[in-house]
Tab-separated table of C-alpha atoms in Angstrom:
chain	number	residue	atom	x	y	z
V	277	UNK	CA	-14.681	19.731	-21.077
V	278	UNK	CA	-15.073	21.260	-24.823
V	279	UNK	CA	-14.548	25.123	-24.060
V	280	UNK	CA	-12.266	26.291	-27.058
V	281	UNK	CA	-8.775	27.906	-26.722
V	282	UNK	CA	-9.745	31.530	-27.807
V	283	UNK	CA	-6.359	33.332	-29.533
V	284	UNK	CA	-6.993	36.637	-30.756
V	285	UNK	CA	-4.199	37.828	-34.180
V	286	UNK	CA	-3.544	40.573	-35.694
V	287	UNK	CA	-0.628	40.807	-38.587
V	288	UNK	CA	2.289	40.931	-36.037
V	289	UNK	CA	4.800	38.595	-35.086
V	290	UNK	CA	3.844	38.421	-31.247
V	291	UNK	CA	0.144	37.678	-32.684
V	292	UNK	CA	1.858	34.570	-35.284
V	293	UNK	CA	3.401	33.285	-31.994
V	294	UNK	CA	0.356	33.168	-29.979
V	295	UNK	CA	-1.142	31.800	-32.606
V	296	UNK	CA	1.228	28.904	-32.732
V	297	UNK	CA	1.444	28.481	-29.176
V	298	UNK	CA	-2.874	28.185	-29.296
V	299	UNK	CA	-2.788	25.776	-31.797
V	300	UNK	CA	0.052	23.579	-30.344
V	301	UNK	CA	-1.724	24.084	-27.077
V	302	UNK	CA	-4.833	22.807	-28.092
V	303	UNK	CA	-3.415	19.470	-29.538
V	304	UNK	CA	-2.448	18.929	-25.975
V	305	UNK	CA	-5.240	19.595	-24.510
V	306	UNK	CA	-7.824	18.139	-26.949
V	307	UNK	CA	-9.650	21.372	-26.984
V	308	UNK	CA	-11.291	23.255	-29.943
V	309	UNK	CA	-9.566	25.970	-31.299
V	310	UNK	CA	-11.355	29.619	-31.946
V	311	UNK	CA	-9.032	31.939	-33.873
V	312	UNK	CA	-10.122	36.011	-33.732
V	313	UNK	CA	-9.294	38.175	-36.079
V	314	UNK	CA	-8.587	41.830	-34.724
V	315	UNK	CA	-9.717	44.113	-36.699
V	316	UNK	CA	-8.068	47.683	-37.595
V	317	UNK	CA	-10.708	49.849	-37.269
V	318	UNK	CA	-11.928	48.693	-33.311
V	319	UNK	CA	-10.879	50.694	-30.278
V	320	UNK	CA	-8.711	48.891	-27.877
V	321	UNK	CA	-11.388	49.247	-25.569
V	322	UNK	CA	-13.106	47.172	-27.660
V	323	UNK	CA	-11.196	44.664	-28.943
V	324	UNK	CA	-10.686	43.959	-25.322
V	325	UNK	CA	-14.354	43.624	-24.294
V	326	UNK	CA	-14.793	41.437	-27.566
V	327	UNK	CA	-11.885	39.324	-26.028
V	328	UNK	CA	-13.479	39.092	-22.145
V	329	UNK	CA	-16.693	38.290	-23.667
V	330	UNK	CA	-15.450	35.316	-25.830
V	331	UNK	CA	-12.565	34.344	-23.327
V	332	UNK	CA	-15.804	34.100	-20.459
V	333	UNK	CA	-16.756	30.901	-22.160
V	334	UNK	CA	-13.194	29.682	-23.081
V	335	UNK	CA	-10.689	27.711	-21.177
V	336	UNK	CA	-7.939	29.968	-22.265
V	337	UNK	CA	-7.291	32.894	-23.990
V	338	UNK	CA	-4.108	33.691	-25.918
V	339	UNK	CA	-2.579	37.053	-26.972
V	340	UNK	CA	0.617	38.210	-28.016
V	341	UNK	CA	2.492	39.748	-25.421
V	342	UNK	CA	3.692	42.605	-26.922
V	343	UNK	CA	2.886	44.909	-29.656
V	344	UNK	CA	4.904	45.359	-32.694
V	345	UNK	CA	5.389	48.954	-35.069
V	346	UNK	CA	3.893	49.524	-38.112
V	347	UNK	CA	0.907	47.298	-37.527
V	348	UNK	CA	-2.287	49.445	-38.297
V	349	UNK	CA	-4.762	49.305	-35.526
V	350	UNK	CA	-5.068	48.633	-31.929
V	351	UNK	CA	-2.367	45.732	-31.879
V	352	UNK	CA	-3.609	42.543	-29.774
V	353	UNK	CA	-0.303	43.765	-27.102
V	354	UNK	CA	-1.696	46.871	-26.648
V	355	UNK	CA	-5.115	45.085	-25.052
V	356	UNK	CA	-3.274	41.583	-23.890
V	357	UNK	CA	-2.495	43.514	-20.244
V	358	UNK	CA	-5.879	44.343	-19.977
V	359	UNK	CA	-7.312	41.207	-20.444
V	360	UNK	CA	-5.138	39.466	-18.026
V	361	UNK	CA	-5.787	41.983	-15.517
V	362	UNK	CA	-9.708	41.532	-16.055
V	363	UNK	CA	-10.244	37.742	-17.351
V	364	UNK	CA	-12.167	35.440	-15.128
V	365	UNK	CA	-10.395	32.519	-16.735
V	366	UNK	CA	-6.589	31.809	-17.500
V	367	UNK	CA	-5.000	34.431	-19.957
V	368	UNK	CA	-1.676	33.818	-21.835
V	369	UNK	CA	0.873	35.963	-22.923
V	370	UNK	CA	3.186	35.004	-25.871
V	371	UNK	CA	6.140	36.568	-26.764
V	372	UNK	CA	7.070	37.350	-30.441
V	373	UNK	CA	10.327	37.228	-32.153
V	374	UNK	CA	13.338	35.103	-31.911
V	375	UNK	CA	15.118	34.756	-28.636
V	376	UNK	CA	18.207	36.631	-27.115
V	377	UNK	CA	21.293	35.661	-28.373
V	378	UNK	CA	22.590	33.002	-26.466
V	379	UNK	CA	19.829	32.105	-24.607
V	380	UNK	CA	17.670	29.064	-25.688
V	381	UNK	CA	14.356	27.853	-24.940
V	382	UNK	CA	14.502	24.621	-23.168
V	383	UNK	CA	10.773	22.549	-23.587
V	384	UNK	CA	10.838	20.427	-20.806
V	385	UNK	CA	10.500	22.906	-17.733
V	386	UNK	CA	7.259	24.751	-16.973
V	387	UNK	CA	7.794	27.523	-14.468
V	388	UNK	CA	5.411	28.609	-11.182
V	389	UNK	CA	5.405	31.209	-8.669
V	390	UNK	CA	4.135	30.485	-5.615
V	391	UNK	CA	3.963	32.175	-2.649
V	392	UNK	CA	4.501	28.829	0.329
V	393	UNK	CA	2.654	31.267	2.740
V	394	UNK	CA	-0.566	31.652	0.404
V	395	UNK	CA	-0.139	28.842	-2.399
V	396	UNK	CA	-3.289	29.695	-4.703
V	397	UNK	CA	-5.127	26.945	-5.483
V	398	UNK	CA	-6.060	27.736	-9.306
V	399	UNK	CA	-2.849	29.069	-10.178
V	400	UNK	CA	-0.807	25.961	-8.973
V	401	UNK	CA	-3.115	23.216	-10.534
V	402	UNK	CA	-2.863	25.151	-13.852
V	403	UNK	CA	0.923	24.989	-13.031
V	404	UNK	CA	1.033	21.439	-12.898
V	405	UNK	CA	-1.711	20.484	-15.095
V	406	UNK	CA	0.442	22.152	-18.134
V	407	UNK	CA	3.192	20.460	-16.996
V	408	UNK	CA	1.932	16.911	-17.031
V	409	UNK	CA	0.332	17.425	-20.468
V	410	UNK	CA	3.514	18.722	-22.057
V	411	UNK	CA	5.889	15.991	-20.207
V	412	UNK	CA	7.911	18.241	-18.253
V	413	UNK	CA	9.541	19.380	-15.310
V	414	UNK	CA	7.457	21.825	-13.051
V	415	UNK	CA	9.717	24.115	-11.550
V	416	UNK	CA	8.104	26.224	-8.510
V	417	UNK	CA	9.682	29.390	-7.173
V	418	UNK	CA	8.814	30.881	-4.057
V	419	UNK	CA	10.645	34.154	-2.952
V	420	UNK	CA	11.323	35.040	0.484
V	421	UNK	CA	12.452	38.226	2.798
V	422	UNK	CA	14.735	37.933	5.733
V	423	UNK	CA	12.411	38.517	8.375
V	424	UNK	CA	12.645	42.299	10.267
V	425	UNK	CA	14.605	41.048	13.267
V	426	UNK	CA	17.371	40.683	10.570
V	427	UNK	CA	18.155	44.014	10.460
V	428	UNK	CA	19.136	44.611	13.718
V	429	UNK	CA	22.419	43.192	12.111
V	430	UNK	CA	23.010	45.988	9.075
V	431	UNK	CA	25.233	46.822	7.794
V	432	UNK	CA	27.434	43.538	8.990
V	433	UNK	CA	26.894	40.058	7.482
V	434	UNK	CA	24.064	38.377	8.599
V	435	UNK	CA	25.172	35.325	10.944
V	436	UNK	CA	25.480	32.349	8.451
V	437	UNK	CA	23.320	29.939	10.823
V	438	UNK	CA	20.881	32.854	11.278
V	439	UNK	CA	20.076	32.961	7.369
V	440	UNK	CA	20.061	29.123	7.032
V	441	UNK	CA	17.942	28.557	9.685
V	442	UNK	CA	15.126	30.700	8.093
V	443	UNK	CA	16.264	29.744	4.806
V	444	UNK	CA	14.668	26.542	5.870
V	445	UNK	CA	11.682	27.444	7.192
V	446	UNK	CA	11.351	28.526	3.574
V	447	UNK	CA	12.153	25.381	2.355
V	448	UNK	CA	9.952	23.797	4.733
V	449	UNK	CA	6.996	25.976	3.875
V	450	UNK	CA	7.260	25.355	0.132
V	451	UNK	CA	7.439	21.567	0.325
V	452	UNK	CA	4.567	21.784	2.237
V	453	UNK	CA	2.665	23.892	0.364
V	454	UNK	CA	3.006	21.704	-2.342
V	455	UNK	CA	2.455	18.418	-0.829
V	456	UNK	CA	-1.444	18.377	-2.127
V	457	UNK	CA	-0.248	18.779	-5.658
V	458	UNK	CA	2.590	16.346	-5.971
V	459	UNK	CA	-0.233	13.767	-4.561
V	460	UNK	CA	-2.636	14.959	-6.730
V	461	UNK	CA	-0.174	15.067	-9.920
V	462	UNK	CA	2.403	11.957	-8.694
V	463	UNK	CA	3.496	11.819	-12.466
V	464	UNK	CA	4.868	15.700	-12.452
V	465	UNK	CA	8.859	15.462	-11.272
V	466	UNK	CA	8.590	19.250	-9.317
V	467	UNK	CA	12.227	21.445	-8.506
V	468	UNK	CA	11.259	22.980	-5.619
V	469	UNK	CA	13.766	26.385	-5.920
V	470	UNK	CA	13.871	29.132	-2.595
V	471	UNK	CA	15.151	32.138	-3.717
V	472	UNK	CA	16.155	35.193	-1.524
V	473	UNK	CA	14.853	38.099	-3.464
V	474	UNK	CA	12.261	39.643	-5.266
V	475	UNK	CA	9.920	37.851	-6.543
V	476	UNK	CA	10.091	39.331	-10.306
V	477	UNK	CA	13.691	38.884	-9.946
V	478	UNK	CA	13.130	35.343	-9.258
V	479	UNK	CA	10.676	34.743	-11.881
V	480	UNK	CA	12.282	36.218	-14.697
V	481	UNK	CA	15.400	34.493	-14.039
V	482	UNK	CA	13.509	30.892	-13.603
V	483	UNK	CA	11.519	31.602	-16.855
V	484	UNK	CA	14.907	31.876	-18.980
V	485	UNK	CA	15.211	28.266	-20.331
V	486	UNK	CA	11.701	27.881	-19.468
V	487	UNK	CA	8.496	27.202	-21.929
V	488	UNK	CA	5.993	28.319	-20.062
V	489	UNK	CA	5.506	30.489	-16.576
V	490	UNK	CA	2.806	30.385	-14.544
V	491	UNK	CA	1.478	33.425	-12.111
V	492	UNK	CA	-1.441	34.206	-10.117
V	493	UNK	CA	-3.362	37.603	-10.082
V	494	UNK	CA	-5.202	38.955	-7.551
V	495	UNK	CA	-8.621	41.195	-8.263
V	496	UNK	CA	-8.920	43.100	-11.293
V	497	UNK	CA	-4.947	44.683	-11.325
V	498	UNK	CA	-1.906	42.899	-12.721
V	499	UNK	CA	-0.072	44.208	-9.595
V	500	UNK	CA	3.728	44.796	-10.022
V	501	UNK	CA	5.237	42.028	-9.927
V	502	UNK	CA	3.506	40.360	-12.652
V	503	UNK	CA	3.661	43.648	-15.009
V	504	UNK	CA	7.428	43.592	-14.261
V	505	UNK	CA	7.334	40.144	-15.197
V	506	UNK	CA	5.871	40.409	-18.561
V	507	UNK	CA	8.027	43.441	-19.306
V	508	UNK	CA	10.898	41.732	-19.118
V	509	UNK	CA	10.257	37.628	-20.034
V	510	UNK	CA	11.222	35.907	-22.609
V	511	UNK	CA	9.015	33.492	-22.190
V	512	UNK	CA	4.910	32.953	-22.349
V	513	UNK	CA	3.607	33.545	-19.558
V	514	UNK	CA	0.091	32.308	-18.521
V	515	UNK	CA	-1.525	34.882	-16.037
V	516	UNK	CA	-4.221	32.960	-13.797
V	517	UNK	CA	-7.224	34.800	-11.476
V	518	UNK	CA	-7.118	33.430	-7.974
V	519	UNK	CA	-10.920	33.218	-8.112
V	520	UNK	CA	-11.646	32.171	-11.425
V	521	UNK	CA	-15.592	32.116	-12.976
V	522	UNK	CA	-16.985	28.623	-13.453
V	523	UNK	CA	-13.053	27.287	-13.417
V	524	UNK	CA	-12.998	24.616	-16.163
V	525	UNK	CA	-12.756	21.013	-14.522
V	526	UNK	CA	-8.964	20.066	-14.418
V	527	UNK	CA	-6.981	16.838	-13.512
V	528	UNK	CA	-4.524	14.471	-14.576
V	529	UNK	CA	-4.377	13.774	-17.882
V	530	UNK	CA	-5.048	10.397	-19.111
């Protein structure tokens, strides 16, 4: 596979990150890298068609997340949602700026959500793909709901062998869900994390020590969870279609 890593810059710090993220990316990968300059004077409109069009024949396309003041133009955040919302292939979203104080970036944990009930199947090799080519730890997050008979118990406590009994179904479901992958990836070492809440809740808090997170979208929308995700995230998050175009040809790597 020789489809190039497109990242798209501008002059602002979000735009130098993705651009180091790119670059280090495609070392990994072995891939070509095609750096686009955005220009000033384009619409966003655009500068995100110019983006699709390229990123259609790319196995990635990079973008800082977020946009910064005081860069003329329509700043690669400003079109990076739209992008990921309308990509056929794999779209990631880099972060700019130094970290939160106190919190730092561990490199040895990529980050997936995954739903056990509907585990997507681009999204989760893309998950562990990036984590056996970076060494690390693939950490998979599926939240869960208690189920509606629950309620017939608010406002009390829920029994305690009520909750763990479902709380392992949960468990259950996840492992099995990704019983394909850990065959298919037997080198990846995968934390398999149930969390009862919601599932940007879940992802945001996973992601903190995290350097990478991987998501699925659905259609041509973002959908909420994912645009609450990348509000809040400190970390780059790689937003993958659930029916991608011509997917490129992934695997193990050698």
């Amino acid at each position: 596979m020789t489809e190039p890593i497109v990242v798209g810059v501008d002059a602002s710090a979000p735009s130098r990150a993705a651009a180091e993220w790119a670059a280090e990316d495609a070392r990994l990968r072995g891939l070509p890298l095609r750096v686009v300059h955005i220009d000033g004077a384009d619409s966003a409109g655009g500068v995100a068609a110019a983006l699709l069009s390229l990123g259609s024949r790319a196995s990635c396309t990079v973008l800082g997340l977020r946009g910064e003041v005081g860069v003329p133009g329509p700043a690669v955040g400003c079109v990076g949602h739209e992008v990921a919302a309308r990509s056929d292939r794999p779209v990631v979203l880099v972060p700019g700026g130094p970290h939160p104080a106190g919190r730092e970036r561990r490199t040895e944990w990529v980050t997936l959500g995954v739903d056990a009930r509907d585990p997507v199947s681009a999204v989760v090799d893309f998950a562990f793909d990036a984590a056996l080519r970076r060494g690390a730890r693939l950490h998979a997050v599926h939240a869960w709901r208690l189920p509606s008979r629950a309620e017939r118990w608010m406002p009390y406590a829920l029994p305690e062998e009520d909750r763990g009994a479902w709380e392992d179904q949960e468990v259950q479901l996840l492992s099995d869900a990704l019983r394909p992958w850990r065959e298919k990836y037997p080198q990846v070492d995968v934390y398999e994390d149930v969390r009862l809440q919601s599932p940007s809740a879940s992802l945001v808090q996973a992601s903190a020590s995290a350097e990478l997170l991987v998501v699925g979208r659905a259609g041509r929308t973002l959908g909420p969870t994912v645009r609450d995700v990348l509000e809040h995230t400190e970390c780059p998050v790689a937003v993958v279609p659930a029916l991608m175009c011509n997917p490129p040809v992934t695997g193990p790597a050698g």
